[in-house]
Amino acid sequence: AGRLEGTASSHASSASRQPSFWRRMIGPCGEEITEPLLGNDISSPTDSKHEVHVFFDESNLRYENIPSEWANEAHTQFGVAMKHVPRIDVKGYDDRIPAILVALRQELIRFNGLRQEGVFRISANKETQQMYRTQFNLGKFQGCQREEDVMCMAALIKEWFRGLPTPILNCLNKEVIMKTGKADDPSKASTALLRKLPEPNKSIFLWLLDLLAETSRYQTENRMSIKALAIVLAPNLYTVPEDCLPLEMVSLMDAAVHTVTSCLQERSKNVLVNSPATSPRRSVTYA
């Protein structure tokens, strides 16, 4: 008898070219015993693993070397939880920012979208917006094709936030929203709210605030003040719980607008032209 020590080795017979398998045993007296394994000693494989090496191409916003049956789901950018979309490092934020937002921001700035009158407020062409949305979801975004399409970039930023399964501020209970929206000291209240936001919500929210604060710097051209931006964006960032009474829903949504306004005002105090959200720290070239 004896105990099994070591692993099975295989040898190919030069005569039959058929492999035979041997196992090495240590006998009761310490001697080494090598004996052939019979066919019924070898079991069929019970577990196997097929590894696929996939990587995300930040420059073209798509996964490479991904199996075709996974491609559609993997490239979907809208209506997906923040933690499940491709995110990249952006200087100035503690957590990574969704790659789609970084790309949309770059295109928005490249075509001077922040200076366009009514940016983030005026609706974009629905068919064109849908075209770009489809490109993102297929991993085939080629950048903004025409200057007149720049409003689609702003609209898609709003749509991305609106489509989150859980809105970015809904991780906070309604009491926090109400308290912040009605605070006598908005600056202190907004700072306290940001401390309560978990990652990646906090970094992504700050990224958006920085972009909106930079947008408000051009309000003489775009007619979009901090308050106007907050009114337009707040419904995409917070959804009133369904169990609220009608009057409470109105009050809570009003508080949400004031909350975004307070956070945006506080953030805009420190926003420069070279803020993390708006300065082009990576050059994206679409193939």
PDB file of C-alpha atoms in Angstrom:
ATOM      1  CA  ALA A   1       0.000   0.000   0.000  1.00  0.00           C
ATOM      2  CA  GLY A   2       1.529   3.338   0.971  1.00  0.00           C
ATOM      3  CA  ARG A   3       0.517   6.953   0.527  1.00  0.00           C
ATOM      4  CA  LEU A   4       0.444   8.953  -2.715  1.00  0.00           C
ATOM      5  CA  GLU A   5       3.160  11.563  -2.950  1.00  0.00           C
ATOM      6  CA  GLY A   6       3.841  13.726  -5.986  1.00  0.00           C
ATOM      7  CA  THR A   7       1.859  13.986  -9.207  1.00  0.00           C
ATOM      8  CA  ALA A   8       1.128  11.699 -12.076  1.00  0.00           C
ATOM      9  CA  SER A   9       3.494  11.862 -15.054  1.00  0.00           C
ATOM     10  CA  SER A  10       2.854  10.800 -18.653  1.00  0.00           C
ATOM     11  CA  HIS A  11       5.125   8.968 -21.068  1.00  0.00           C
ATOM     12  CA  ALA A  12       4.538   8.350 -24.764  1.00  0.00           C
ATOM     13  CA  SER A  13       5.360   4.881 -26.051  1.00  0.00           C
ATOM     14  CA  SER A  14       7.497   5.069 -29.182  1.00  0.00           C
ATOM     15  CA  ALA A  15       5.885   1.930 -30.484  1.00  0.00           C
ATOM     16  CA  SER A  16       2.202   2.672 -30.030  1.00  0.00           C
ATOM     17  CA  ARG A  17       2.386   6.461 -29.808  1.00  0.00           C
ATOM     18  CA  GLN A  18      -0.329   6.124 -27.146  1.00  0.00           C
ATOM     19  CA  PRO A  19       0.304   7.814 -23.792  1.00  0.00           C
ATOM     20  CA  SER A  20       0.548   5.699 -20.648  1.00  0.00           C
ATOM     21  CA  PHE A  21       0.244   7.232 -17.200  1.00  0.00           C
ATOM     22  CA  TRP A  22       2.286   6.409 -14.145  1.00  0.00           C
ATOM     23  CA  ARG A  23       2.077   7.375 -10.514  1.00  0.00           C
ATOM     24  CA  ARG A  24       4.867   7.537  -8.021  1.00  0.00           C
ATOM     25  CA  MET A  25       4.236   6.044  -4.578  1.00  0.00           C
ATOM     26  CA  ILE A  26       6.234   5.905  -1.358  1.00  0.00           C
ATOM     27  CA  GLY A  27       6.065   2.419   0.084  1.00  0.00           C
ATOM     28  CA  PRO A  28       5.721   1.457   3.757  1.00  0.00           C
ATOM     29  CA  CYS A  29       9.489   1.203   4.160  1.00  0.00           C
ATOM     30  CA  GLY A  30      10.205   4.473   2.383  1.00  0.00           C
ATOM     31  CA  GLU A  31      11.009   2.858  -0.938  1.00  0.00           C
ATOM     32  CA  GLU A  32       9.819   4.500  -4.160  1.00  0.00           C
ATOM     33  CA  ILE A  33       7.272   2.540  -6.143  1.00  0.00           C
ATOM     34  CA  THR A  34       6.260   3.463  -9.683  1.00  0.00           C
ATOM     35  CA  GLU A  35       3.273   1.716 -11.171  1.00  0.00           C
ATOM     36  CA  PRO A  36       1.111   2.246 -14.254  1.00  0.00           C
ATOM     37  CA  LEU A  37      -2.325   3.780 -13.888  1.00  0.00           C
ATOM     38  CA  LEU A  38      -5.085   1.625 -15.342  1.00  0.00           C
ATOM     39  CA  GLY A  39      -7.755   3.187 -17.486  1.00  0.00           C
ATOM     40  CA  ASN A  40     -10.367   2.985 -14.743  1.00  0.00           C
ATOM     41  CA  ASP A  41      -8.007   4.866 -12.372  1.00  0.00           C
ATOM     42  CA  ILE A  42      -8.187   8.014 -14.488  1.00  0.00           C
ATOM     43  CA  SER A  43     -11.338  10.079 -14.180  1.00  0.00           C
ATOM     44  CA  SER A  44     -12.749  12.415 -16.816  1.00  0.00           C
ATOM     45  CA  PRO A  45     -12.161  16.154 -16.309  1.00  0.00           C
ATOM     46  CA  THR A  46     -14.712  17.564 -13.878  1.00  0.00           C
ATOM     47  CA  ASP A  47     -13.796  21.241 -14.123  1.00  0.00           C
ATOM     48  CA  SER A  48     -12.286  23.430 -16.834  1.00  0.00           C
ATOM     49  CA  LYS A  49     -11.688  27.146 -17.317  1.00  0.00           C
ATOM     50  CA  HIS A  50     -11.451  29.141 -20.521  1.00  0.00           C
ATOM     51  CA  GLU A  51      -9.639  32.422 -19.940  1.00  0.00           C
ATOM     52  CA  VAL A  52     -10.195  35.435 -22.184  1.00  0.00           C
ATOM     53  CA  HIS A  53      -7.977  38.495 -21.819  1.00  0.00           C
ATOM     54  CA  VAL A  54     -10.141  41.584 -22.353  1.00  0.00           C
ATOM     55  CA  PHE A  55      -9.033  45.191 -21.940  1.00  0.00           C
ATOM     56  CA  PHE A  56     -10.802  48.538 -22.161  1.00  0.00           C
ATOM     57  CA  ASP A  57      -9.481  50.918 -24.816  1.00  0.00           C
ATOM     58  CA  GLU A  58      -9.795  54.342 -23.169  1.00  0.00           C
ATOM     59  CA  SER A  59      -9.046  56.144 -26.422  1.00  0.00           C
ATOM     60  CA  ASN A  60     -11.931  54.564 -28.308  1.00  0.00           C
ATOM     61  CA  LEU A  61     -14.260  53.778 -25.398  1.00  0.00           C
ATOM     62  CA  ARG A  62     -14.662  50.109 -26.178  1.00  0.00           C
ATOM     63  CA  TYR A  63     -13.542  46.701 -24.990  1.00  0.00           C
ATOM     64  CA  GLU A  64     -11.046  44.879 -27.149  1.00  0.00           C
ATOM     65  CA  ASN A  65     -10.698  41.130 -27.609  1.00  0.00           C
ATOM     66  CA  ILE A  66     -14.130  40.559 -26.105  1.00  0.00           C
ATOM     67  CA  PRO A  67     -16.209  37.546 -27.218  1.00  0.00           C
ATOM     68  CA  SER A  68     -18.998  38.598 -29.564  1.00  0.00           C
ATOM     69  CA  GLU A  69     -21.697  37.167 -27.301  1.00  0.00           C
ATOM     70  CA  TRP A  70     -20.603  39.530 -24.512  1.00  0.00           C
ATOM     71  CA  ALA A  71     -20.064  42.657 -26.595  1.00  0.00           C
ATOM     72  CA  ASN A  72     -23.554  44.186 -26.503  1.00  0.00           C
ATOM     73  CA  GLU A  73     -23.932  43.881 -22.751  1.00  0.00           C
ATOM     74  CA  ALA A  74     -20.362  44.956 -21.983  1.00  0.00           C
ATOM     75  CA  HIS A  75     -20.549  48.121 -24.100  1.00  0.00           C
ATOM     76  CA  THR A  76     -23.904  49.301 -22.746  1.00  0.00           C
ATOM     77  CA  GLN A  77     -23.350  52.696 -21.109  1.00  0.00           C
ATOM     78  CA  PHE A  78     -26.850  53.956 -20.332  1.00  0.00           C
ATOM     79  CA  GLY A  79     -29.136  52.563 -17.659  1.00  0.00           C
ATOM     80  CA  VAL A  80     -26.253  50.746 -15.960  1.00  0.00           C
ATOM     81  CA  ALA A  81     -25.120  51.136 -12.352  1.00  0.00           C
ATOM     82  CA  MET A  82     -22.124  53.444 -11.890  1.00  0.00           C
ATOM     83  CA  LYS A  83     -19.899  50.637 -10.648  1.00  0.00           C
ATOM     84  CA  HIS A  84     -20.577  48.578 -13.774  1.00  0.00           C
ATOM     85  CA  VAL A  85     -19.610  51.068 -16.471  1.00  0.00           C
ATOM     86  CA  PRO A  86     -15.985  51.546 -17.562  1.00  0.00           C
ATOM     87  CA  ARG A  87     -14.389  54.226 -15.379  1.00  0.00           C
ATOM     88  CA  ILE A  88     -11.022  55.936 -15.664  1.00  0.00           C
ATOM     89  CA  ASP A  89      -8.755  57.942 -13.383  1.00  0.00           C
ATOM     90  CA  VAL A  90      -9.190  61.703 -13.565  1.00  0.00           C
ATOM     91  CA  LYS A  91      -6.856  63.899 -11.566  1.00  0.00           C
ATOM     92  CA  GLY A  92      -8.543  65.697  -8.699  1.00  0.00           C
ATOM     93  CA  TYR A  93     -11.066  63.006  -7.727  1.00  0.00           C
ATOM     94  CA  ASP A  94     -10.711  60.196  -5.204  1.00  0.00           C
ATOM     95  CA  ASP A  95     -12.561  57.620  -7.309  1.00  0.00           C
ATOM     96  CA  ARG A  96     -12.669  56.949 -11.037  1.00  0.00           C
ATOM     97  CA  ILE A  97     -15.058  58.765 -13.371  1.00  0.00           C
ATOM     98  CA  PRO A  98     -17.164  56.986 -16.039  1.00  0.00           C
ATOM     99  CA  ALA A  99     -15.293  57.084 -19.334  1.00  0.00           C
ATOM    100  CA  ILE A 100     -18.435  58.101 -21.209  1.00  0.00           C
ATOM    101  CA  LEU A 101     -18.755  61.283 -19.115  1.00  0.00           C
ATOM    102  CA  VAL A 102     -15.124  62.193 -19.722  1.00  0.00           C
ATOM    103  CA  ALA A 103     -15.626  61.723 -23.474  1.00  0.00           C
ATOM    104  CA  LEU A 104     -18.850  63.745 -23.563  1.00  0.00           C
ATOM    105  CA  ARG A 105     -17.231  66.555 -21.589  1.00  0.00           C
ATOM    106  CA  GLN A 106     -14.298  66.637 -23.982  1.00  0.00           C
ATOM    107  CA  GLU A 107     -16.552  66.876 -27.031  1.00  0.00           C
ATOM    108  CA  LEU A 108     -18.700  69.500 -25.335  1.00  0.00           C
ATOM    109  CA  ILE A 109     -15.672  71.683 -24.713  1.00  0.00           C
ATOM    110  CA  ARG A 110     -14.056  70.952 -28.094  1.00  0.00           C
ATOM    111  CA  PHE A 111     -17.036  72.526 -29.861  1.00  0.00           C
ATOM    112  CA  ASN A 112     -17.434  75.393 -27.350  1.00  0.00           C
ATOM    113  CA  GLY A 113     -20.631  73.860 -26.037  1.00  0.00           C
ATOM    114  CA  LEU A 114     -20.329  75.541 -22.660  1.00  0.00           C
ATOM    115  CA  ARG A 115     -20.886  78.894 -24.369  1.00  0.00           C
ATOM    116  CA  GLN A 116     -23.989  77.798 -26.301  1.00  0.00           C
ATOM    117  CA  GLU A 117     -27.153  79.551 -25.208  1.00  0.00           C
ATOM    118  CA  GLY A 118     -29.375  77.240 -23.200  1.00  0.00           C
ATOM    119  CA  VAL A 119     -26.783  74.448 -22.862  1.00  0.00           C
ATOM    120  CA  PHE A 120     -28.169  71.659 -20.636  1.00  0.00           C
ATOM    121  CA  ARG A 121     -31.622  73.289 -20.928  1.00  0.00           C
ATOM    122  CA  ILE A 122     -32.510  73.300 -24.627  1.00  0.00           C
ATOM    123  CA  SER A 123     -33.433  69.888 -25.999  1.00  0.00           C
ATOM    124  CA  ALA A 124     -31.173  68.346 -28.621  1.00  0.00           C
ATOM    125  CA  ASN A 125     -32.378  66.772 -31.860  1.00  0.00           C
ATOM    126  CA  LYS A 126     -33.875  63.477 -30.693  1.00  0.00           C
ATOM    127  CA  GLU A 127     -32.821  61.410 -33.696  1.00  0.00           C
ATOM    128  CA  THR A 128     -29.241  62.689 -33.551  1.00  0.00           C
ATOM    129  CA  GLN A 129     -29.074  62.162 -29.809  1.00  0.00           C
ATOM    130  CA  GLN A 130     -30.311  58.604 -30.266  1.00  0.00           C
ATOM    131  CA  MET A 131     -27.668  58.012 -32.927  1.00  0.00           C
ATOM    132  CA  TYR A 132     -24.849  58.997 -30.553  1.00  0.00           C
ATOM    133  CA  ARG A 133     -26.439  57.018 -27.725  1.00  0.00           C
ATOM    134  CA  THR A 134     -26.473  53.906 -29.916  1.00  0.00           C
ATOM    135  CA  GLN A 135     -22.823  54.462 -30.869  1.00  0.00           C
ATOM    136  CA  PHE A 136     -21.850  54.525 -27.201  1.00  0.00           C
ATOM    137  CA  ASN A 137     -23.836  51.387 -26.426  1.00  0.00           C
ATOM    138  CA  LEU A 138     -22.149  49.538 -29.298  1.00  0.00           C
ATOM    139  CA  GLY A 139     -18.630  50.741 -28.483  1.00  0.00           C
ATOM    140  CA  LYS A 140     -18.519  52.660 -31.771  1.00  0.00           C
ATOM    141  CA  PHE A 141     -18.525  56.309 -30.692  1.00  0.00           C
ATOM    142  CA  GLN A 142     -16.455  58.337 -33.153  1.00  0.00           C
ATOM    143  CA  GLY A 143     -16.707  61.705 -31.443  1.00  0.00           C
ATOM    144  CA  CYS A 144     -19.084  64.580 -32.122  1.00  0.00           C
ATOM    145  CA  GLN A 145     -19.334  64.763 -35.915  1.00  0.00           C
ATOM    146  CA  ARG A 146     -20.734  68.271 -36.402  1.00  0.00           C
ATOM    147  CA  GLU A 147     -20.660  71.512 -34.456  1.00  0.00           C
ATOM    148  CA  GLU A 148     -24.461  71.666 -34.469  1.00  0.00           C
ATOM    149  CA  ASP A 149     -24.532  68.326 -32.638  1.00  0.00           C
ATOM    150  CA  VAL A 150     -22.791  69.720 -29.555  1.00  0.00           C
ATOM    151  CA  MET A 151     -26.082  70.088 -27.683  1.00  0.00           C
ATOM    152  CA  CYS A 152     -26.436  66.316 -27.953  1.00  0.00           C
ATOM    153  CA  MET A 153     -23.319  65.947 -25.825  1.00  0.00           C
ATOM    154  CA  ALA A 154     -24.885  67.987 -23.013  1.00  0.00           C
ATOM    155  CA  ALA A 155     -28.196  66.151 -23.417  1.00  0.00           C
ATOM    156  CA  LEU A 156     -26.459  62.777 -23.179  1.00  0.00           C
ATOM    157  CA  ILE A 157     -24.748  63.798 -19.931  1.00  0.00           C
ATOM    158  CA  LYS A 158     -28.198  64.522 -18.484  1.00  0.00           C
ATOM    159  CA  GLU A 159     -29.576  61.300 -19.945  1.00  0.00           C
ATOM    160  CA  TRP A 160     -26.750  59.255 -18.457  1.00  0.00           C
ATOM    161  CA  PHE A 161     -27.477  60.540 -14.953  1.00  0.00           C
ATOM    162  CA  ARG A 162     -31.242  60.248 -15.452  1.00  0.00           C
ATOM    163  CA  GLY A 163     -30.917  56.627 -16.550  1.00  0.00           C
ATOM    164  CA  LEU A 164     -29.010  55.384 -13.504  1.00  0.00           C
ATOM    165  CA  PRO A 165     -30.922  52.551 -11.771  1.00  0.00           C
ATOM    166  CA  THR A 166     -30.456  54.489  -8.526  1.00  0.00           C
ATOM    167  CA  PRO A 167     -30.053  58.268  -8.968  1.00  0.00           C
ATOM    168  CA  ILE A 168     -26.734  59.577  -7.704  1.00  0.00           C
ATOM    169  CA  LEU A 169     -28.215  61.431  -4.697  1.00  0.00           C
ATOM    170  CA  ASN A 170     -30.794  58.798  -3.766  1.00  0.00           C
ATOM    171  CA  CYS A 171     -28.240  56.996  -1.630  1.00  0.00           C
ATOM    172  CA  LEU A 172     -29.015  59.735   0.914  1.00  0.00           C
ATOM    173  CA  ASN A 173     -32.210  59.571   2.918  1.00  0.00           C
ATOM    174  CA  LYS A 174     -34.829  62.204   2.277  1.00  0.00           C
ATOM    175  CA  GLU A 175     -34.211  63.869   5.648  1.00  0.00           C
ATOM    176  CA  VAL A 176     -30.681  64.796   4.536  1.00  0.00           C
ATOM    177  CA  ILE A 177     -31.985  66.298   1.292  1.00  0.00           C
ATOM    178  CA  MET A 178     -34.692  68.229   3.122  1.00  0.00           C
ATOM    179  CA  LYS A 179     -32.285  69.508   5.775  1.00  0.00           C
ATOM    180  CA  THR A 180     -29.707  70.633   3.219  1.00  0.00           C
ATOM    181  CA  GLY A 181     -32.299  72.294   1.014  1.00  0.00           C
ATOM    182  CA  LYS A 182     -33.744  74.323   3.881  1.00  0.00           C
ATOM    183  CA  ALA A 183     -30.527  75.058   5.788  1.00  0.00           C
ATOM    184  CA  ASP A 184     -29.860  78.574   7.081  1.00  0.00           C
ATOM    185  CA  ASP A 185     -26.190  78.046   6.250  1.00  0.00           C
ATOM    186  CA  PRO A 186     -26.162  76.433   2.768  1.00  0.00           C
ATOM    187  CA  SER A 187     -22.375  76.319   2.643  1.00  0.00           C
ATOM    188  CA  LYS A 188     -22.073  74.311   5.848  1.00  0.00           C
ATOM    189  CA  ALA A 189     -25.014  72.082   4.938  1.00  0.00           C
ATOM    190  CA  SER A 190     -23.686  71.244   1.466  1.00  0.00           C
ATOM    191  CA  THR A 191     -20.277  70.386   2.911  1.00  0.00           C
ATOM    192  CA  ALA A 192     -21.939  68.058   5.420  1.00  0.00           C
ATOM    193  CA  LEU A 193     -23.943  66.423   2.635  1.00  0.00           C
ATOM    194  CA  LEU A 194     -20.831  65.723   0.574  1.00  0.00           C
ATOM    195  CA  ARG A 195     -19.249  63.985   3.546  1.00  0.00           C
ATOM    196  CA  LYS A 196     -22.203  61.616   3.657  1.00  0.00           C
ATOM    197  CA  LEU A 197     -21.977  60.675  -0.021  1.00  0.00           C
ATOM    198  CA  PRO A 198     -20.237  57.320  -0.589  1.00  0.00           C
ATOM    199  CA  GLU A 199     -17.885  56.621  -3.474  1.00  0.00           C
ATOM    200  CA  PRO A 200     -18.121  56.552  -6.415  1.00  0.00           C
ATOM    201  CA  ASN A 201     -21.191  58.814  -6.030  1.00  0.00           C
ATOM    202  CA  LYS A 202     -19.181  61.565  -4.377  1.00  0.00           C
ATOM    203  CA  SER A 203     -16.443  61.818  -7.008  1.00  0.00           C
ATOM    204  CA  ILE A 204     -18.889  61.643  -9.908  1.00  0.00           C
ATOM    205  CA  PHE A 205     -21.144  64.264  -8.318  1.00  0.00           C
ATOM    206  CA  LEU A 206     -18.157  66.565  -7.716  1.00  0.00           C
ATOM    207  CA  TRP A 207     -17.060  66.027 -11.318  1.00  0.00           C
ATOM    208  CA  LEU A 208     -20.494  67.152 -12.508  1.00  0.00           C
ATOM    209  CA  LEU A 209     -20.515  70.151 -10.158  1.00  0.00           C
ATOM    210  CA  ASP A 210     -17.151  71.256 -11.536  1.00  0.00           C
ATOM    211  CA  LEU A 211     -18.428  71.041 -15.097  1.00  0.00           C
ATOM    212  CA  LEU A 212     -21.587  72.979 -14.222  1.00  0.00           C
ATOM    213  CA  ALA A 213     -19.608  75.588 -12.283  1.00  0.00           C
ATOM    214  CA  GLU A 214     -17.413  76.146 -15.328  1.00  0.00           C
ATOM    215  CA  THR A 215     -20.550  76.397 -17.484  1.00  0.00           C
ATOM    216  CA  SER A 216     -21.963  79.104 -15.231  1.00  0.00           C
ATOM    217  CA  ARG A 217     -18.842  81.217 -15.809  1.00  0.00           C
ATOM    218  CA  TYR A 218     -20.169  81.881 -19.318  1.00  0.00           C
ATOM    219  CA  GLN A 219     -23.697  82.794 -18.224  1.00  0.00           C
ATOM    220  CA  THR A 220     -23.577  86.126 -20.064  1.00  0.00           C
ATOM    221  CA  GLU A 221     -23.330  84.044 -23.251  1.00  0.00           C
ATOM    222  CA  ASN A 222     -25.222  80.859 -22.428  1.00  0.00           C
ATOM    223  CA  ARG A 223     -27.874  82.392 -20.132  1.00  0.00           C
ATOM    224  CA  MET A 224     -27.327  79.548 -17.661  1.00  0.00           C
ATOM    225  CA  SER A 225     -26.755  80.746 -14.111  1.00  0.00           C
ATOM    226  CA  ILE A 226     -25.998  78.470 -11.174  1.00  0.00           C
ATOM    227  CA  LYS A 227     -29.673  78.462 -10.212  1.00  0.00           C
ATOM    228  CA  ALA A 228     -30.801  77.721 -13.770  1.00  0.00           C
ATOM    229  CA  LEU A 229     -28.352  74.819 -14.036  1.00  0.00           C
ATOM    230  CA  ALA A 230     -29.489  73.409 -10.694  1.00  0.00           C
ATOM    231  CA  ILE A 231     -33.155  73.569 -11.755  1.00  0.00           C
ATOM    232  CA  VAL A 232     -32.370  71.705 -14.981  1.00  0.00           C
ATOM    233  CA  LEU A 233     -30.053  69.064 -13.491  1.00  0.00           C
ATOM    234  CA  ALA A 234     -31.638  68.309 -10.094  1.00  0.00           C
ATOM    235  CA  PRO A 235     -34.457  66.085 -11.464  1.00  0.00           C
ATOM    236  CA  ASN A 236     -31.778  63.921 -13.112  1.00  0.00           C
ATOM    237  CA  LEU A 237     -29.862  63.528  -9.855  1.00  0.00           C
ATOM    238  CA  TYR A 238     -32.614  62.824  -7.351  1.00  0.00           C
ATOM    239  CA  THR A 239     -35.968  61.059  -7.550  1.00  0.00           C
ATOM    240  CA  VAL A 240     -38.602  61.560  -4.893  1.00  0.00           C
ATOM    241  CA  PRO A 241     -39.458  58.261  -3.127  1.00  0.00           C
ATOM    242  CA  GLU A 242     -42.754  56.745  -4.242  1.00  0.00           C
ATOM    243  CA  ASP A 243     -44.104  56.513  -0.693  1.00  0.00           C
ATOM    244  CA  CYS A 244     -44.189  60.316  -0.318  1.00  0.00           C
ATOM    245  CA  LEU A 245     -47.497  62.171  -0.140  1.00  0.00           C
ATOM    246  CA  PRO A 246     -48.204  64.688  -2.938  1.00  0.00           C
ATOM    247  CA  LEU A 247     -47.384  67.762  -0.857  1.00  0.00           C
ATOM    248  CA  GLU A 248     -44.257  66.100   0.484  1.00  0.00           C
ATOM    249  CA  MET A 249     -43.158  65.256  -3.062  1.00  0.00           C
ATOM    250  CA  VAL A 250     -43.347  68.912  -4.079  1.00  0.00           C
ATOM    251  CA  SER A 251     -41.501  70.027  -0.949  1.00  0.00           C
ATOM    252  CA  LEU A 252     -38.823  67.373  -1.335  1.00  0.00           C
ATOM    253  CA  MET A 253     -38.182  68.117  -5.011  1.00  0.00           C
ATOM    254  CA  ASP A 254     -37.898  71.805  -4.173  1.00  0.00           C
ATOM    255  CA  ALA A 255     -35.389  70.895  -1.457  1.00  0.00           C
ATOM    256  CA  ALA A 256     -33.427  68.805  -3.977  1.00  0.00           C
ATOM    257  CA  VAL A 257     -33.125  71.823  -6.289  1.00  0.00           C
ATOM    258  CA  HIS A 258     -31.919  73.985  -3.406  1.00  0.00           C
ATOM    259  CA  THR A 259     -29.488  71.230  -2.379  1.00  0.00           C
ATOM    260  CA  VAL A 260     -27.899  71.089  -5.832  1.00  0.00           C
ATOM    261  CA  THR A 261     -27.836  74.887  -5.932  1.00  0.00           C
ATOM    262  CA  SER A 262     -26.029  75.062  -2.568  1.00  0.00           C
ATOM    263  CA  CYS A 263     -23.493  72.402  -3.557  1.00  0.00           C
ATOM    264  CA  LEU A 264     -22.887  74.108  -6.899  1.00  0.00           C
ATOM    265  CA  GLN A 265     -22.440  77.530  -5.307  1.00  0.00           C
ATOM    266  CA  GLU A 266     -19.965  76.154  -2.804  1.00  0.00           C
ATOM    267  CA  ARG A 267     -18.040  74.224  -5.435  1.00  0.00           C
ATOM    268  CA  SER A 268     -17.931  77.170  -7.848  1.00  0.00           C
ATOM    269  CA  LYS A 269     -15.980  79.224  -5.314  1.00  0.00           C
ATOM    270  CA  ASN A 270     -12.925  77.094  -5.990  1.00  0.00           C
ATOM    271  CA  VAL A 271     -13.409  76.354  -9.695  1.00  0.00           C
ATOM    272  CA  LEU A 272     -10.797  77.788 -12.031  1.00  0.00           C
ATOM    273  CA  VAL A 273     -10.514  77.418 -15.773  1.00  0.00           C
ATOM    274  CA  ASN A 274      -8.172  74.492 -15.175  1.00  0.00           C
ATOM    275  CA  SER A 275     -10.501  72.635 -12.830  1.00  0.00           C
ATOM    276  CA  PRO A 276     -10.260  68.808 -12.854  1.00  0.00           C
ATOM    277  CA  ALA A 277     -13.523  68.345 -14.764  1.00  0.00           C
ATOM    278  CA  THR A 278     -12.901  70.811 -17.544  1.00  0.00           C
ATOM    279  CA  SER A 279      -9.185  70.784 -18.280  1.00  0.00           C
ATOM    280  CA  PRO A 280      -8.270  68.286 -21.026  1.00  0.00           C
ATOM    281  CA  ARG A 281      -5.875  65.922 -19.257  1.00  0.00           C
ATOM    282  CA  ARG A 282      -6.094  63.210 -21.901  1.00  0.00           C
ATOM    283  CA  SER A 283      -6.302  63.458 -25.626  1.00  0.00           C
ATOM    284  CA  VAL A 284      -8.893  61.043 -26.974  1.00  0.00           C
ATOM    285  CA  THR A 285      -8.561  60.135 -30.619  1.00  0.00           C
ATOM    286  CA  TYR A 286     -11.381  58.083 -32.055  1.00  0.00           C
ATOM    287  CA  ALA A 287     -10.354  55.471 -34.566  1.00  0.00           C
TER     288      ALA A 287
END
